[in-house]
mmCIF file with all atom_site columns, C-alpha atoms in Angstrom:
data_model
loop_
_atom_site.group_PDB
_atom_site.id
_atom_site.type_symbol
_atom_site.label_atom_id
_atom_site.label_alt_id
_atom_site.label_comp_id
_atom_site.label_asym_id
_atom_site.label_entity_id
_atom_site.label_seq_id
_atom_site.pdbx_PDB_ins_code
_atom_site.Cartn_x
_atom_site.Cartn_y
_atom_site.Cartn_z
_atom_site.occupancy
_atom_site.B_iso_or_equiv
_atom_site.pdbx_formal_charge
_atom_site.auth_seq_id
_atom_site.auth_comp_id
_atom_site.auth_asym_id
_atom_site.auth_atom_id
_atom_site.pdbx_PDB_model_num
ATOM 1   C CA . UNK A 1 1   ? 104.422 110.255 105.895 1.00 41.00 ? 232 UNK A CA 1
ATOM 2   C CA . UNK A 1 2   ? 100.945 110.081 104.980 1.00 46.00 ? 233 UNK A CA 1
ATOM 3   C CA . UNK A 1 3   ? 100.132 107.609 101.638 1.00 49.00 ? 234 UNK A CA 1
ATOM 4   C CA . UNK A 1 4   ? 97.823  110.606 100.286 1.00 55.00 ? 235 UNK A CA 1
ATOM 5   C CA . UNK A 1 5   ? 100.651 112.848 100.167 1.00 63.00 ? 236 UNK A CA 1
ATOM 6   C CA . UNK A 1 6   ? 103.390 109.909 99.019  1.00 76.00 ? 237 UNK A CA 1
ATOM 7   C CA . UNK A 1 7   ? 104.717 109.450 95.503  1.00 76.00 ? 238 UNK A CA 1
ATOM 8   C CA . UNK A 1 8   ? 103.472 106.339 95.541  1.00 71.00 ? 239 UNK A CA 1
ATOM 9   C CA . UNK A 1 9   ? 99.631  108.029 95.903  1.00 79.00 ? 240 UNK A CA 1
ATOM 10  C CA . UNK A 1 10  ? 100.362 110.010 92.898  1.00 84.00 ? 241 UNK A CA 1
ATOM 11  C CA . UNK A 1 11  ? 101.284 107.277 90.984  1.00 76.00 ? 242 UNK A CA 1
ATOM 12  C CA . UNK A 1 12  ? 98.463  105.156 92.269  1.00 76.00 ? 243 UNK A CA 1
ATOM 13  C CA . UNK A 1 13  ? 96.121  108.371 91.290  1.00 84.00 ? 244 UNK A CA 1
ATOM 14  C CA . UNK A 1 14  ? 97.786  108.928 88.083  1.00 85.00 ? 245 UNK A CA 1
ATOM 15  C CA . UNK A 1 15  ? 97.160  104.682 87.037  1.00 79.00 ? 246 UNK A CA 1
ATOM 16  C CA . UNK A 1 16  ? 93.721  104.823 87.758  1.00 83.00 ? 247 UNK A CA 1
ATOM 17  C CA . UNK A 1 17  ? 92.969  107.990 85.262  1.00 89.00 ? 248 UNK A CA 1
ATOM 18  C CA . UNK A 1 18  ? 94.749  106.210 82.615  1.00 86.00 ? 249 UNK A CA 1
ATOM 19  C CA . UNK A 1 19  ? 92.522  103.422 83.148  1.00 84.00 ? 250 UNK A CA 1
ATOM 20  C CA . UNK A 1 20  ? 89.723  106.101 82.994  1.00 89.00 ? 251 UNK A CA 1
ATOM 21  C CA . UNK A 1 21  ? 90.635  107.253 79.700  1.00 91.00 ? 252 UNK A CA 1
ATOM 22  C CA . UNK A 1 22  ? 91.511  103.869 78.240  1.00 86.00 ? 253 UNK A CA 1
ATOM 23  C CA . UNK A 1 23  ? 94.896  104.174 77.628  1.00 83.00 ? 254 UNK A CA 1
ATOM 24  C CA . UNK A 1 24  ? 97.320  100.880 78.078  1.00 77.00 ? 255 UNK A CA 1
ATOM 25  C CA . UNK A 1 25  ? 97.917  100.673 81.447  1.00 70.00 ? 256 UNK A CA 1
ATOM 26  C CA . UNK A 1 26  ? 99.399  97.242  82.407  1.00 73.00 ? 257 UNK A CA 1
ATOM 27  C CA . UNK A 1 27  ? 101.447 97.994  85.775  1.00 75.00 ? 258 UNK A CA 1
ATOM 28  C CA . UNK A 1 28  ? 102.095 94.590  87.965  1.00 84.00 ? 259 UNK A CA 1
ATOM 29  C CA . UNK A 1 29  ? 103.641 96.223  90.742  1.00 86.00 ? 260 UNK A CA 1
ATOM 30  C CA . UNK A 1 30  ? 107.083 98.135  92.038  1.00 88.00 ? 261 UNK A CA 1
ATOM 31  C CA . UNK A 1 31  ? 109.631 96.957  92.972  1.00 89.00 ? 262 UNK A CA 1
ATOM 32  C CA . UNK A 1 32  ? 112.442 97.586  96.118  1.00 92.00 ? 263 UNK A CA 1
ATOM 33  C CA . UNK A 1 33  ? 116.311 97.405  96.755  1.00 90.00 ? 264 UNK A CA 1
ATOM 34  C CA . UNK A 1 34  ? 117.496 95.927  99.355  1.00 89.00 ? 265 UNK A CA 1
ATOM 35  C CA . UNK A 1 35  ? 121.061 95.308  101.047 1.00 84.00 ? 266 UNK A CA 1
ATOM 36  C CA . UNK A 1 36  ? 121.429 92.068  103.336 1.00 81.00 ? 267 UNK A CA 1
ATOM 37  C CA . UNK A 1 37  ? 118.022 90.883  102.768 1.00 76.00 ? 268 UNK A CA 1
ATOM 38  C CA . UNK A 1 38  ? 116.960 93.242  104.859 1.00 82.00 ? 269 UNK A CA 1
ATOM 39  C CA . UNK A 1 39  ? 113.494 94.822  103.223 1.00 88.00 ? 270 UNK A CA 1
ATOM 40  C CA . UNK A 1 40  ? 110.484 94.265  105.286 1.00 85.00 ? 271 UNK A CA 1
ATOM 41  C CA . UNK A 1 41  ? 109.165 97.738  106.761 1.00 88.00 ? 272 UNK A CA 1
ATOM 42  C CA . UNK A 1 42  ? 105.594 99.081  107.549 1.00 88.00 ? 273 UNK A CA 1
ATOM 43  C CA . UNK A 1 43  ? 106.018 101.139 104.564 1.00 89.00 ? 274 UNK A CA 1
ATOM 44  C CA . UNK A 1 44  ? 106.353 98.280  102.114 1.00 91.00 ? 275 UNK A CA 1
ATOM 45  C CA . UNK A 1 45  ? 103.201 96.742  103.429 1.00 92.00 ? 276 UNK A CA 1
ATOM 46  C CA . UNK A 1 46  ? 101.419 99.790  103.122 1.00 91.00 ? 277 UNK A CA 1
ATOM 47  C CA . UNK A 1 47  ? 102.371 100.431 99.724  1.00 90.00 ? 278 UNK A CA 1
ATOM 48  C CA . UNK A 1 48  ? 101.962 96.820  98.734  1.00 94.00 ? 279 UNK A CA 1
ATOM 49  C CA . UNK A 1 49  ? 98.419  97.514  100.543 1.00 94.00 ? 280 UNK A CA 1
ATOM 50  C CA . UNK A 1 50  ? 97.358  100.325 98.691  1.00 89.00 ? 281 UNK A CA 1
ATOM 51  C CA . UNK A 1 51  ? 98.782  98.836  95.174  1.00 90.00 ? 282 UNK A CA 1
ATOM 52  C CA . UNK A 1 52  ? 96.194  95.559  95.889  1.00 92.00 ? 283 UNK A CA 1
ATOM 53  C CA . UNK A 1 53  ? 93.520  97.147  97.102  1.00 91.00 ? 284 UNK A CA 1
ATOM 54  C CA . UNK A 1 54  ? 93.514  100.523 94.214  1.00 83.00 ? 285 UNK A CA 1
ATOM 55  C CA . UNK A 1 55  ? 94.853  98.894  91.493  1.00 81.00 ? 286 UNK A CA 1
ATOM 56  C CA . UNK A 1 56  ? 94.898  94.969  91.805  1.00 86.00 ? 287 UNK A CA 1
ATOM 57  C CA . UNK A 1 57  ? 94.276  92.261  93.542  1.00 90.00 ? 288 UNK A CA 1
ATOM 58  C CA . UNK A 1 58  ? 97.658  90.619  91.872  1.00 92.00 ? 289 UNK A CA 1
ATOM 59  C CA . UNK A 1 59  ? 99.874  93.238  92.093  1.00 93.00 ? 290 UNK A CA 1
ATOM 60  C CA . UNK A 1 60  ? 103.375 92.506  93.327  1.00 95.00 ? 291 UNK A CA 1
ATOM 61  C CA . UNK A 1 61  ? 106.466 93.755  95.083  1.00 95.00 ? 292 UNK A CA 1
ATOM 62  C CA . UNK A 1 62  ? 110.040 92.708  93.202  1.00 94.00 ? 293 UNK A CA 1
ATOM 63  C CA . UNK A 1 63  ? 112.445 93.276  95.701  1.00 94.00 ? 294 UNK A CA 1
ATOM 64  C CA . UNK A 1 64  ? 115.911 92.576  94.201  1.00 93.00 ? 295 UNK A CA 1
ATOM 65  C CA . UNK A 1 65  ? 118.956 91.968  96.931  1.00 91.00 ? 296 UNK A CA 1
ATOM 66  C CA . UNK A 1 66  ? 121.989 94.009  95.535  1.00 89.00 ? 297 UNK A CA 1
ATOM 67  C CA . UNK A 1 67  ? 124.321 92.991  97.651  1.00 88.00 ? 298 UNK A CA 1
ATOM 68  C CA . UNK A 1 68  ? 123.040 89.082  97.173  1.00 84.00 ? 299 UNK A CA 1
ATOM 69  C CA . UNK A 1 69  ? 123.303 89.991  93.647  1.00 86.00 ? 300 UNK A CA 1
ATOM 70  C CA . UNK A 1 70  ? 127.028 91.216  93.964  1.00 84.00 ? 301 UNK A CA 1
ATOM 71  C CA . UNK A 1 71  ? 128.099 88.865  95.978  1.00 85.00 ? 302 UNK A CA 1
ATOM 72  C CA . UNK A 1 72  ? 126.824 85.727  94.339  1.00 83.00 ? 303 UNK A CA 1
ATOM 73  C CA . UNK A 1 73  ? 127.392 86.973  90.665  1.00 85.00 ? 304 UNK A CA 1
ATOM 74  C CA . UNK A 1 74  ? 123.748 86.289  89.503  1.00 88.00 ? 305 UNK A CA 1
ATOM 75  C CA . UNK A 1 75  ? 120.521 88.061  89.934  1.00 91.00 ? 306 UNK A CA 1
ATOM 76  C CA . UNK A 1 76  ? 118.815 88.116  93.129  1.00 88.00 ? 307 UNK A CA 1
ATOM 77  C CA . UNK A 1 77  ? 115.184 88.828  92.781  1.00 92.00 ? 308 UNK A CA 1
ATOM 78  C CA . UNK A 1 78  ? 111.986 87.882  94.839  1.00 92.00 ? 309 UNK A CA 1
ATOM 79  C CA . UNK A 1 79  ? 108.405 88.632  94.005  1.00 95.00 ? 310 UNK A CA 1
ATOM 80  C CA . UNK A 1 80  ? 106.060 88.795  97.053  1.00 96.00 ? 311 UNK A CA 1
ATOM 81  C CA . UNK A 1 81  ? 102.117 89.275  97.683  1.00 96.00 ? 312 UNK A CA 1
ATOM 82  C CA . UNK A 1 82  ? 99.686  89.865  100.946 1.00 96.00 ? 313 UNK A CA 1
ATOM 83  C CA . UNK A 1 83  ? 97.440  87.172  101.497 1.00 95.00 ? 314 UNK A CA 1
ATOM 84  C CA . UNK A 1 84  ? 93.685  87.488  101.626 1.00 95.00 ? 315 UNK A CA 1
ATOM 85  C CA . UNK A 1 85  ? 93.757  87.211  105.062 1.00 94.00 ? 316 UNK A CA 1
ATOM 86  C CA . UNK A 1 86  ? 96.483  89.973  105.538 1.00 94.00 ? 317 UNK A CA 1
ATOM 87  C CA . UNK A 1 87  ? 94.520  92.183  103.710 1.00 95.00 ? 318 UNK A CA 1
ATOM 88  C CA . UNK A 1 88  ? 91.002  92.108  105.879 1.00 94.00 ? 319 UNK A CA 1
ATOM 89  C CA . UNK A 1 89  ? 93.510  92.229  109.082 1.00 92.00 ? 320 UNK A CA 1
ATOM 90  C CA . UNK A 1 90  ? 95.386  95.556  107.909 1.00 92.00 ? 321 UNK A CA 1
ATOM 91  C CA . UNK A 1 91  ? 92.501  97.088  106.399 1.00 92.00 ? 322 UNK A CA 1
ATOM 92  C CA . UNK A 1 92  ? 91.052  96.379  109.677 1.00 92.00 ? 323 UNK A CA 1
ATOM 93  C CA . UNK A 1 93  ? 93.949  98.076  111.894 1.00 86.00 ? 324 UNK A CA 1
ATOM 94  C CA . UNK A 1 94  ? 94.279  94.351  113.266 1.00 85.00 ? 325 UNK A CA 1
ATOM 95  C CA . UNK A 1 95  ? 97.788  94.366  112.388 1.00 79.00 ? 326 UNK A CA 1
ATOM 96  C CA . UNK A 1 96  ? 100.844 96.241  113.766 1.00 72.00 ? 327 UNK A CA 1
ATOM 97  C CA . UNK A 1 97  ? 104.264 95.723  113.885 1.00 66.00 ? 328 UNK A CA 1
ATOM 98  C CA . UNK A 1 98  ? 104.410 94.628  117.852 1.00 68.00 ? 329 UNK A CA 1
ATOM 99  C CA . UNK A 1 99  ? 102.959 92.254  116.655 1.00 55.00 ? 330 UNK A CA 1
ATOM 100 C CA . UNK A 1 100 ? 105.329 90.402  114.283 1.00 52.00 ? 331 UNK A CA 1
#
């Protein structure tokens, strides 16, 4: 599925004409589920793409681990980032997943 036609491209759209029309608009990220640990697809980079380079620079991705959570009785979350780097090589098509 195509990011332009995504949810996430909507919201992304929708964010940027608050900001146009100066109304609060402090979103930090999205967040994930997971089960197992087991979160890391291409689309979660792409979204975590698109939210850094349309939005911000600092935006996040809070994945929280529900079965980690279950299991271990507390909260499992985890905040992640692409690097600098990452970013030039994906919007560069210098990164794929035969790769990893």
């Amino acid at each position: 599925m195509s990011l332009r036609s995504s949810p996430a491209q909507y919201q992304l759209d929708m964010m940027r004409c608050l900001r146009e029309v100066n109304v609060d608009n402090n979103t930090v990220g999205w967040y994930r589920s997971a089960t197992l640990g087991n979160f890391m697809d291409l689309n979660l980079i792409d979204t975590q793409y698109n939210y850094q380079h349309s939005l911000s620079a600092k935006s996040v991705v809070i994945i929280h681990d529900v079965s980690k959570s279950a299991a271990q009785g507390n909260l499992s979350l985890r905040a992640f980032r692409l690097t600098n780097s990452f970013m030039v090589l994906y919007k560069e098509k210098k990164f794929t997943t035969e790769r990893c």
